[in-house]
Every structure is written in C-alpha cells, then in structure tokens.
Coordinates of N, CA and C in Angstrom, one line a residue:
Chain C
X16 N -37.6 15.2 18.4 CA -37.2 14.7 17.1 C -38.4 14.4 16.2
X17 N -38.4 15.0 15.0 CA -39.5 14.8 14.1 C -39.7 13.4 13.7
X18 N -41.0 12.9 13.7 CA -41.3 11.6 13.1 C -42.5 11.8 12.1
X19 N -42.3 11.1 11.0 CA -43.3 11.2 10.0 C -43.9 9.8 9.7
X20 N -45.2 9.7 9.6 CA -45.9 8.4 9.4 C -46.8 8.5 8.2
X21 N -46.8 7.5 7.4 CA -47.7 7.5 6.2 C -48.6 6.3 6.3
X22 N -49.9 6.5 6.0 CA -50.9 5.5 6.0 C -51.7 5.7 4.7
X23 N -52.1 4.5 4.0 CA -51.6 3.2 4.3 C -50.2 2.9 3.8
X24 N -49.7 1.8 4.2 CA -48.3 1.4 3.7 C -48.4 0.9 2.3
X25 N -49.6 0.4 1.9 CA -49.8 -0.1 0.5 C -51.2 0.1 0.1
X26 N -51.5 0.3 -1.1 CA -52.8 0.6 -1.6 C -52.9 0.1 -3.1
X27 N -54.0 -0.6 -3.3 CA -54.2 -1.1 -4.7 C -55.6 -0.7 -5.1
X28 N -55.7 0.0 -6.2 CA -57.0 0.5 -6.7 C -57.1 0.2 -8.2
X29 N -58.4 0.2 -8.6 CA -58.6 0.1 -10.1 C -58.4 1.4 -10.8
X30 N -58.0 1.3 -12.0 CA -57.8 2.6 -12.8 C -59.1 3.5 -12.8
X31 N -58.8 4.8 -12.7 CA -59.9 5.7 -12.7 C -60.4 6.2 -11.4
X32 N -60.0 5.5 -10.3 CA -60.4 5.9 -9.0 C -59.7 7.1 -8.5
X33 N -60.4 7.9 -7.7 CA -59.7 9.0 -6.9 C -59.2 8.4 -5.6
X34 N -58.1 8.8 -5.1 CA -57.5 8.3 -3.9 C -56.8 9.3 -3.1
X35 N -56.7 9.0 -1.8 CA -56.0 9.9 -0.9 C -54.9 9.2 -0.1
X36 N -53.8 9.8 -0.1 CA -52.6 9.2 0.7 C -52.4 10.2 1.9
X37 N -52.2 9.6 3.1 CA -52.1 10.4 4.3 C -50.7 10.4 4.8
X38 N -50.4 11.5 5.4 CA -49.1 11.7 6.0 C -49.3 12.5 7.3
X39 N -48.6 12.1 8.4 CA -48.7 12.8 9.7 C -47.3 13.1 10.2
X40 N -47.2 14.2 10.9 CA -45.9 14.5 11.5 C -46.0 15.0 12.9
X41 N -45.0 14.7 13.8 CA -45.2 15.0 15.2 C -44.8 16.4 15.6
X42 N -43.9 17.0 14.9 CA -43.5 18.4 15.3 C -44.0 19.4 14.2
X43 N -44.9 20.2 14.7 CA -45.6 21.2 13.7 C -44.7 22.3 13.3
X44 N -43.5 22.4 13.9 CA -42.6 23.5 13.6 C -41.8 23.2 12.3
X45 N -42.5 23.0 11.2 CA -41.9 22.7 9.9 C -41.9 23.9 9.0
X46 N -41.0 23.9 8.1 CA -40.9 25.0 7.1 C -41.7 24.7 5.8
X47 N -41.7 23.4 5.5 CA -42.4 22.9 4.4 C -42.7 21.4 4.4
X48 N -43.5 21.0 3.5 CA -43.9 19.6 3.4 C -43.8 19.2 2.0
X49 N -43.1 18.2 1.7 CA -42.8 17.9 0.3 C -43.3 16.4 0.0
X50 N -43.9 16.2 -1.1 CA -44.3 14.9 -1.6 C -43.4 14.5 -2.8
X51 N -43.0 13.2 -2.7 CA -42.1 12.7 -3.7 C -42.7 11.4 -4.3
X52 N -42.2 11.0 -5.4 CA -42.6 9.8 -6.0 C -41.3 9.0 -6.3
X53 N -41.3 7.7 -5.9 CA -40.1 6.9 -6.2 C -40.5 5.7 -7.0
X54 N -39.9 5.5 -8.1 CA -40.1 4.3 -9.0 C -39.1 3.3 -8.7
X55 N -39.4 2.0 -8.8 CA -38.4 0.9 -8.5 C -37.1 1.1 -9.2
X56 N -36.0 1.1 -8.4 CA -34.7 1.2 -9.0 C -34.3 2.6 -9.4
X57 N -35.1 3.6 -9.1 CA -34.8 4.9 -9.5 C -34.8 5.9 -8.3
X58 N -34.4 7.1 -8.6 CA -34.3 8.1 -7.6 C -35.7 8.7 -7.3
X59 N -35.7 9.9 -6.6 CA -36.9 10.5 -6.2 C -37.3 11.6 -7.2
X60 N -38.6 11.7 -7.4 CA -39.1 12.8 -8.2 C -40.0 13.7 -7.4
X61 N -39.7 15.0 -7.3 CA -40.5 15.9 -6.5 C -41.8 16.1 -7.2
X62 N -42.9 16.0 -6.4 CA -44.3 16.2 -6.9 C -44.8 17.5 -6.5
X63 N -44.8 17.8 -5.3 CA -45.4 19.0 -4.8 C -44.7 19.5 -3.5
X64 N -44.6 20.8 -3.4 CA -44.0 21.4 -2.2 C -45.0 22.3 -1.6
X65 N -45.3 22.2 -0.3 CA -46.2 23.1 0.4 C -45.4 23.9 1.4
X66 N -45.4 25.2 1.3 CA -44.7 26.0 2.4 C -45.6 26.0 3.6
X67 N -45.0 26.2 4.7 CA -45.7 26.2 6.0 C -46.8 27.2 6.1
X68 N -46.7 28.3 5.3 CA -47.8 29.3 5.3 C -48.9 28.9 4.3
X69 N -48.8 27.9 3.6 CA -49.8 27.5 2.6 C -50.7 26.4 3.1
X70 N -51.8 26.3 2.5 CA -52.8 25.2 2.8 C -52.8 24.1 1.8
X71 N -52.5 24.4 0.6 CA -52.6 23.4 -0.4 C -51.8 23.8 -1.7
X72 N -51.4 22.8 -2.5 CA -50.8 23.0 -3.8 C -51.4 22.0 -4.8
X73 N -51.4 22.4 -6.0 CA -52.0 21.6 -7.0 C -51.1 21.5 -8.2
X74 N -51.0 20.3 -8.8 CA -50.3 20.1 -10.1 C -51.0 19.0 -10.8
X75 N -51.7 19.4 -11.9 CA -52.4 18.5 -12.7 C -53.4 17.7 -11.9
X76 N -53.3 16.4 -11.9 CA -54.3 15.6 -11.2 C -53.9 15.4 -9.7
X77 N -52.9 16.1 -9.3 CA -52.4 16.0 -7.9 C -52.8 17.2 -7.1
X78 N -53.2 17.0 -5.9 CA -53.5 18.1 -4.9 C -53.0 17.7 -3.6
X79 N -52.2 18.5 -3.0 CA -51.7 18.2 -1.6 C -52.1 19.3 -0.7
X80 N -52.6 18.9 0.5 CA -53.0 19.8 1.5 C -52.1 19.7 2.7
X81 N -52.1 20.8 3.5 CA -51.3 20.8 4.7 C -52.1 21.5 5.9
X82 N -52.2 20.8 7.0 CA -52.7 21.3 8.2 C -51.7 21.2 9.3
X83 N -50.9 22.3 9.5 CA -49.8 22.3 10.4 C -50.3 22.0 11.8
X84 N -51.4 22.6 12.2 CA -51.9 22.6 13.6 C -52.2 21.1 14.0
X85 N -52.7 20.3 13.1 CA -53.0 18.9 13.4 C -51.9 18.0 13.0
X86 N -50.8 18.5 12.3 CA -49.7 17.7 11.9 C -50.1 16.7 10.8
X87 N -50.8 17.2 9.8 CA -51.3 16.3 8.8 C -51.1 16.9 7.4
X88 N -50.9 16.0 6.4 CA -50.9 16.4 5.0 C -51.5 15.2 4.3
X89 N -52.2 15.6 3.2 CA -52.8 14.5 2.3 C -52.4 14.8 0.9
X90 N -52.3 13.7 0.1 CA -52.0 13.8 -1.3 C -53.2 13.2 -2.0
X91 N -53.9 14.0 -2.8 CA -55.1 13.5 -3.5 C -54.7 13.3 -4.9
X92 N -55.0 12.1 -5.4 CA -54.7 11.8 -6.8 C -56.1 11.5 -7.5
X93 N -56.4 12.3 -8.5 CA -57.6 12.2 -9.2 C -57.5 11.3 -10.4
X94 N -58.5 10.5 -10.7 CA -58.6 9.7 -11.9 C -57.3 8.9 -12.1
X95 N -57.0 8.0 -11.2 CA -55.7 7.3 -11.2 C -55.5 6.5 -12.5
X96 N -54.2 6.4 -12.8 CA -53.8 5.7 -14.0 C -52.7 4.7 -13.7
X97 N -52.6 3.6 -14.4 CA -51.5 2.6 -14.1 C -50.1 3.2 -14.0
X98 N -49.9 4.3 -14.8 CA -48.6 5.0 -14.7 C -48.4 5.7 -13.4
X99 N -49.4 5.8 -12.5 CA -49.2 6.4 -11.2 C -48.7 5.4 -10.2
X100 N -48.6 4.1 -10.6 CA -48.0 3.1 -9.7 C -46.6 3.4 -9.3
X101 N -46.4 3.6 -8.1 CA -45.0 3.9 -7.5 C -45.2 4.0 -6.0
X102 N -44.0 4.3 -5.4 CA -44.1 4.5 -3.9 C -44.1 6.1 -3.7
X103 N -45.0 6.5 -2.9 CA -45.2 7.9 -2.6 C -44.6 8.3 -1.2
X104 N -43.7 9.2 -1.2 CA -43.1 9.6 0.1 C -43.4 11.0 0.4
X105 N -43.8 11.2 1.7 CA -43.9 12.6 2.2 C -42.7 12.9 3.1
X106 N -42.3 14.1 3.1 CA -41.1 14.5 3.9 C -41.4 15.9 4.5
X107 N -41.1 16.0 5.8 CA -41.2 17.3 6.5 C -39.9 18.0 6.6
X108 N -39.9 19.3 6.1 CA -38.7 20.1 6.2 C -38.6 20.9 7.5
X109 N -37.5 20.8 8.2 CA -37.4 21.5 9.5 C -35.9 21.7 9.7
X110 N -35.6 22.4 10.8 CA -34.2 22.7 11.2 C -33.6 23.8 10.4
X111 N -32.5 24.3 10.8 CA -31.8 25.5 10.2 C -31.4 25.2 8.8
X112 N -31.2 24.0 8.4 CA -30.8 23.7 7.0 C -31.9 23.1 6.2
X113 N -33.1 23.1 6.8 CA -34.3 22.6 6.1 C -34.2 21.2 5.8
X114 N -33.6 20.4 6.7 CA -33.4 18.9 6.4 C -34.8 18.3 6.3
X115 N -34.8 17.2 5.5 CA -36.1 16.5 5.3 C -36.1 15.2 6.2
X116 N -37.3 15.0 6.9 CA -37.5 13.8 7.6 C -38.6 13.1 6.8
X117 N -38.3 11.9 6.3 CA -39.2 11.1 5.5 C -40.1 10.2 6.2
X118 N -41.3 10.0 5.7 CA -42.1 8.9 6.1 C -41.7 7.6 5.4
X119 N -42.3 6.5 5.8 CA -41.9 5.2 5.2 C -42.6 4.9 3.9
X120 N -43.5 5.8 3.4 CA -44.0 5.6 2.1 C -45.3 4.9 2.0
X121 N -46.0 5.1 0.9 CA -47.2 4.4 0.5 C -46.9 3.8 -0.9
X122 N -47.0 2.5 -1.0 CA -46.8 1.8 -2.2 C -48.1 1.7 -2.9
X123 N -48.3 2.4 -4.0 CA -49.5 2.5 -4.8 C -49.5 1.6 -6.0
X124 N -50.5 0.8 -6.2 CA -50.6 0.0 -7.4 C -52.0 0.4 -8.1
X125 N -52.0 0.8 -9.3 CA -53.2 1.1 -10.0 C -53.4 0.1 -11.1
X126 N -54.4 -0.7 -10.9 CA -54.7 -1.8 -11.8 C -55.4 -1.4 -13.1
X127 N -55.0 -1.9 -14.2 CA -55.7 -1.5 -15.5 C -57.0 -2.2 -15.6
Chain I
X19 N -34.6 24.6 -10.8 CA -34.3 23.2 -10.7 C -32.8 22.9 -10.8
X20 N -32.4 21.7 -10.6 CA -31.0 21.3 -10.7 C -30.9 19.9 -11.3
X21 N -29.8 19.7 -12.0 CA -29.4 18.4 -12.5 C -28.3 17.9 -11.7
X22 N -28.5 16.7 -11.1 CA -27.6 16.1 -10.2 C -27.1 14.8 -10.7
X23 N -25.8 14.6 -10.7 CA -25.2 13.3 -11.1 C -24.5 12.7 -9.9
X24 N -24.5 11.4 -9.9 CA -23.7 10.7 -8.8 C -22.8 9.6 -9.5
X25 N -21.7 9.5 -8.9 CA -20.8 8.4 -9.4 C -20.2 7.7 -8.2
X26 N -20.1 6.4 -8.2 CA -20.6 5.5 -9.3 C -22.1 5.3 -9.1
X27 N -22.8 4.8 -10.1 CA -24.2 4.5 -10.0 C -24.5 3.3 -9.2
X28 N -23.6 2.4 -9.2 CA -23.7 1.1 -8.4 C -22.3 0.6 -8.2
X29 N -22.1 -0.2 -7.1 CA -20.8 -0.9 -6.9 C -21.1 -2.1 -6.0
X30 N -20.2 -3.0 -6.2 CA -20.1 -4.2 -5.3 C -18.8 -4.2 -4.6
X31 N -18.7 -4.2 -3.3 CA -17.5 -4.0 -2.6 C -17.3 -5.1 -1.5
X32 N -16.1 -5.3 -1.2 CA -15.7 -6.3 -0.1 C -15.8 -5.7 1.2
X33 N -16.2 -6.4 2.2 CA -16.2 -5.9 3.6 C -14.8 -5.4 4.0
X34 N -14.7 -4.3 4.8 CA -13.5 -3.8 5.2 C -12.9 -2.7 4.3
X35 N -13.4 -2.6 3.1 CA -12.9 -1.6 2.2 C -13.7 -0.3 2.3
X36 N -13.3 0.7 1.6 CA -14.0 2.0 1.6 C -14.4 2.4 0.2
X37 N -15.5 3.1 0.1 CA -16.0 3.6 -1.2 C -16.3 5.1 -1.1
X38 N -15.9 5.9 -2.1 CA -16.2 7.3 -2.1 C -17.2 7.5 -3.2
X39 N -18.3 8.2 -2.9 CA -19.4 8.5 -3.8 C -19.3 10.0 -4.1
X40 N -19.4 10.4 -5.4 CA -19.3 11.8 -5.8 C -20.7 12.3 -6.2
X41 N -21.0 13.5 -5.8 CA -22.2 14.2 -6.2 C -21.9 15.5 -6.9
X42 N -22.3 15.7 -8.1 CA -22.0 16.9 -8.9 C -23.4 17.6 -9.3
X43 N -23.4 18.9 -9.1 CA -24.6 19.6 -9.4 C -24.3 20.6 -10.5
X44 N -25.3 20.9 -11.4 CA -25.0 21.8 -12.5 C -25.1 23.2 -12.2
X45 N -25.4 23.6 -11.0 CA -25.4 25.0 -10.6 C -25.0 25.1 -9.1
X46 N -24.7 26.3 -8.7 CA -24.3 26.5 -7.3 C -25.5 26.4 -6.4
X47 N -25.4 25.6 -5.3 CA -26.5 25.4 -4.4 C -26.0 25.7 -3.0
X48 N -27.0 26.1 -2.2 CA -26.8 26.5 -0.8 C -26.6 25.2 0.1
X49 N -27.5 24.3 -0.1 CA -27.6 23.1 0.8 C -27.3 21.9 0.0
X50 N -26.5 21.0 0.5 CA -26.3 19.7 0.0 C -26.4 18.7 1.1
X51 N -27.1 17.6 0.9 CA -27.4 16.6 1.9 C -27.1 15.2 1.4
X52 N -26.8 14.3 2.3 CA -26.6 12.9 2.0 C -27.6 12.1 2.8
X53 N -28.3 11.2 2.0 CA -29.3 10.3 2.6 C -28.9 8.8 2.4
X54 N -29.4 8.0 3.2 CA -29.3 6.5 3.0 C -30.6 5.9 3.0
X55 N -30.8 5.0 2.0 CA -32.1 4.2 2.0 C -31.7 2.7 2.0
X56 N -31.9 2.1 3.2 CA -31.7 0.7 3.3 C -32.8 -0.1 2.6
X57 N -32.4 -1.3 2.3 CA -33.4 -2.2 1.5 C -34.8 -2.2 2.2
X58 N -35.8 -1.8 1.3 CA -37.2 -1.9 1.8 C -37.6 -0.8 2.7
X59 N -36.7 0.2 3.0 CA -37.0 1.3 3.9 C -37.0 2.6 3.3
X60 N -37.4 3.6 4.1 CA -37.4 5.0 3.6 C -36.0 5.6 3.7
X61 N -36.0 6.9 3.4 CA -34.7 7.6 3.4 C -34.4 8.2 4.8
X62 N -33.1 8.1 5.2 CA -32.7 8.6 6.5 C -31.5 9.6 6.2
X63 N -31.6 10.8 6.7 CA -30.6 11.8 6.5 C -29.3 11.4 7.3
X64 N -28.2 11.4 6.5 CA -26.9 11.1 7.2 C -26.3 12.4 7.7
X65 N -26.2 13.4 6.8 CA -25.5 14.6 7.2 C -25.8 15.7 6.2
X66 N -25.6 16.9 6.7 CA -25.6 18.1 5.8 C -24.2 18.5 5.5
X67 N -23.9 18.6 4.2 CA -22.6 18.9 3.7 C -22.4 20.4 3.7
X68 N -21.6 21.0 4.5 CA -21.4 22.4 4.6 C -20.1 22.8 3.8
X69 N -20.3 23.9 2.9 CA -19.1 24.3 2.1 C -18.2 25.1 3.0
X70 N -16.9 24.6 3.1 CA -15.9 25.3 3.8 C -15.8 24.9 5.3
X71 N -16.6 24.0 5.7 CA -16.6 23.6 7.1 C -17.0 22.1 7.2
X72 N -16.9 21.6 8.4 CA -17.2 20.2 8.6 C -18.7 19.9 8.4
X73 N -19.0 18.7 8.0 CA -20.4 18.4 7.8 C -21.1 18.3 9.2
X74 N -22.4 18.4 9.1 CA -23.2 18.3 10.3 C -23.9 16.9 10.3
X75 N -23.6 16.0 11.2 CA -24.1 14.7 11.2 C -25.4 14.5 12.0
X76 N -26.3 13.6 11.6 CA -27.4 13.3 12.3 C -27.1 12.2 13.4
X77 N -28.0 12.1 14.3 CA -27.8 11.1 15.4 C -27.6 9.7 14.8
X78 N -26.6 9.0 15.2 CA -26.4 7.7 14.7 C -25.4 7.6 13.6
X79 N -24.9 8.7 13.1 CA -23.9 8.7 12.0 C -22.7 9.5 12.5
X80 N -21.5 9.0 12.2 CA -20.3 9.7 12.7 C -19.3 9.9 11.6
X81 N -18.5 10.9 11.8 CA -17.6 11.3 10.7 C -16.6 10.2 10.4
X82 N -16.1 9.4 11.3 CA -15.2 8.4 11.1 C -15.7 7.4 10.1
X83 N -17.0 7.1 10.2 CA -17.6 6.1 9.3 C -18.0 6.7 8.0
X84 N -18.5 8.0 8.0 CA -19.0 8.6 6.8 C -18.4 10.0 6.6
X85 N -17.1 10.0 6.3 CA -16.5 11.3 6.1 C -17.0 12.0 4.8
X86 N -17.2 13.3 4.9 CA -17.9 14.1 3.8 C -17.0 15.2 3.5
X87 N -16.8 15.5 2.2 CA -16.2 16.7 1.8 C -17.1 17.6 0.9
X88 N -16.9 18.9 1.0 CA -17.6 19.8 0.1 C -16.7 21.0 -0.2
X89 N -15.9 20.8 -1.2 CA -14.9 21.8 -1.5 C -15.4 23.0 -2.2
X90 N -16.6 23.0 -2.8 CA -17.2 24.1 -3.5 C -18.7 24.0 -3.5
X91 N -19.4 24.9 -4.1 CA -20.9 25.0 -4.1 C -21.5 24.0 -5.1
X92 N -20.8 23.2 -5.8 CA -21.4 22.3 -6.8 C -21.0 20.9 -6.6
X93 N -20.2 20.6 -5.6 CA -19.6 19.2 -5.6 C -19.5 18.8 -4.1
X94 N -19.7 17.5 -3.9 CA -19.5 16.9 -2.6 C -19.2 15.4 -2.7
X95 N -18.5 14.9 -1.7 CA -18.3 13.4 -1.7 C -18.7 12.9 -0.4
X96 N -19.1 11.6 -0.4 CA -19.4 10.8 0.8 C -18.6 9.6 0.7
X97 N -17.8 9.3 1.8 CA -17.1 8.0 1.8 C -17.7 7.1 2.8
X98 N -17.9 5.9 2.5 CA -18.4 4.8 3.4 C -17.2 4.0 3.7
X99 N -16.8 4.1 5.0 CA -15.5 3.5 5.4 C -15.7 2.2 6.1
X100 N -14.6 1.4 6.0 CA -14.6 0.1 6.6 C -16.0 -0.6 6.5
X101 N -16.4 -0.9 5.3 CA -17.7 -1.3 5.0 C -18.0 -2.7 5.6
X102 N -19.3 -2.9 6.0 CA -19.8 -4.2 6.3 C -21.1 -4.5 5.5
X103 N -21.6 -5.7 5.5 CA -22.8 -5.9 4.7 C -24.0 -5.0 5.1
X104 N -24.0 -4.6 6.4 CA -25.1 -3.7 6.9 C -25.1 -2.3 6.2
X105 N -24.0 -2.0 5.5 CA -23.9 -0.7 4.8 C -24.5 -0.8 3.4
X106 N -24.9 -2.0 3.0 CA -25.6 -2.2 1.7 C -26.8 -1.3 1.7
X107 N -26.9 -0.4 0.8 CA -28.0 0.6 0.7 C -27.9 1.4 -0.6
X108 N -28.9 2.2 -0.7 CA -28.8 3.3 -1.8 C -28.4 4.6 -1.1
X109 N -27.4 5.2 -1.6 CA -27.0 6.5 -1.0 C -27.3 7.6 -2.0
X110 N -28.0 8.6 -1.5 CA -28.5 9.7 -2.4 C -28.0 11.0 -1.9
X111 N -27.6 11.9 -2.8 CA -27.4 13.2 -2.4 C -28.6 14.1 -2.9
X112 N -28.8 15.2 -2.2 CA -29.9 16.1 -2.6 C -29.4 17.5 -2.4
X113 N -30.0 18.4 -3.1 CA -29.6 19.8 -3.0 C -30.9 20.7 -2.8
X114 N -30.7 21.9 -2.2 CA -31.8 22.8 -2.1 C -31.3 24.2 -1.8
X115 N -32.2 25.1 -1.9 CA -32.0 26.5 -1.7 C -33.0 27.0 -0.6
X116 N -32.6 26.9 0.6 CA -33.4 27.3 1.7 C -34.7 26.6 1.7
X117 N -35.8 27.3 1.5 CA -37.2 26.7 1.7 C -37.7 26.2 0.4
X118 N -36.9 26.1 -0.7 CA -37.4 25.6 -1.9 C -37.4 24.1 -2.0
X119 N -37.9 23.6 -3.1 CA -37.9 22.1 -3.3 C -36.5 21.5 -3.3
X120 N -36.4 20.4 -2.6 CA -35.1 19.7 -2.7 C -35.1 18.7 -3.9
X121 N -34.0 18.7 -4.5 CA -33.8 17.8 -5.7 C -32.8 16.7 -5.4
X122 N -33.1 15.5 -5.8 CA -32.3 14.3 -5.5 C -31.6 13.8 -6.7
X123 N -30.4 13.3 -6.4 CA -29.6 12.6 -7.5 C -30.2 11.2 -7.7
X124 N -29.7 10.5 -8.7 CA -30.2 9.2 -9.0 C -29.9 8.1 -8.0
X125 N -28.9 8.4 -7.1 CA -28.5 7.4 -6.1 C -27.4 6.5 -6.5
X126 N -26.7 6.0 -5.5 CA -25.6 5.0 -5.7 C -26.0 3.8 -5.0
X127 N -26.1 2.7 -5.7 CA -26.5 1.4 -5.2 C -25.3 0.6 -4.7
X128 N -25.2 0.4 -3.5 CA -24.0 -0.3 -2.9 C -24.4 -1.6 -2.3
X129 N -23.6 -2.6 -2.7 CA -23.7 -3.9 -2.2 C -22.4 -4.3 -1.6
X130 N -22.4 -4.7 -0.3 CA -21.2 -5.1 0.4 C -21.2 -6.6 0.7
X131 N -20.2 -7.3 0.2 CA -20.2 -8.7 0.4 C -19.4 -9.1 1.6

C-alpha cells in the first residue's frame, strides 16, 4: 500500500526567501506525482504534475522534481510571497485508475 | 482542464440521516473519484466511480455506507448513509483522464450533529 509523507508539517519564512518542501513515497511504481495547493475553506488547486518518466516540471516561481528510485519529490518555491501562504499537498498517482494517495501536507506561512 | 461543481456546498445533518452529494463536470471524463478530508487531515480516497458499473471502493470504505452512482461521463453522486458525527468531513470529487492532471471540485462541507 502506497504511503506518502511530507516534511516539514509546517514552515514559516520571511517574504523573499527560497524554500523547499519535501515529499516521499514508499512504492516507486507510480505513474505521476502531483503537487496541489489548498487554501483554508477552499478546494484544491493543481500546481504541477510530473509524469513518472520526467525529472522535473516548472511553472513560474515553482519547480518540482521527482526521483522515483529514491521515492522522493521536492517542490521549490523561489522568492516567496505572502500570497504563497497555504497548505501544500503532494499526491502519488498509481493503480489502474491512477488513484491519488496524498501526503498530510505542509502548512506554509510567508511573513510580510 | 475541467470545471467541476458540487451540490450542496455545505450542510448540517442529524445523525442517522443520509445525504446525497452531486458532482457535475462540464466535459466528459474518463475517471471520477470521491475523496474525504476529515478535520485537520489530508485527503483519503473513498472510491473510484465507474461509468456503467459498480464503484471500486478503497480499504475501509463500503458500498452500504457510501453508495455511489455514475449514470454518465459527466455526473456522479455520493451518498453518506446513516450518518454519525464521525462522518463530519469535507467530501470532494475529482476527475481525470488517465495520466493527466486530476482536477478537484470545491468540496461539500458536512457537519453531523
């Protein structure tokens, strides 16, 4: 059974810092790895999708990497802003229906 | 991409009753999923809604408690049956096309008294 872990559980940084969020998974037989953002009281917003054959994906100030062999993914946020404050979830896609197994999330606070 | 709506957006229910949650997508999708997010926790997959056949449930979830329908490629319902306070959660549907990005609905916030 796939298990996904995210470290740290919470992170507080001053505005402008670069930061890294970590995600690890136990079963390397994944099809993809997806990063989401969840704001309080709202649904999930997809940030980046990395297919199993890819090493990284970039979107604006966000860069996500994937190392299947070691069961790890990282989300790098450059020049953080207060608007980046949210909970960040990683999810590993596996199984015939590409079901997602979620980590417990990292709650990020960017201080002005 | 996909635009997903859920009804109701929130509800307060009495224990022992049932609530049916609807998920509507603006385009035909291959995969539809139902997730639960209990207070302060991450998302857990309840089941995969299969068009034209029974849903596939994850360990710990059963059809009698969470019956699911998927009559076509754009619509699904999840019923939470015989509710107890432990069922208080956010219920989210999501859609996907194979190995593409999954998109999530806004969620249904359920409080059971």
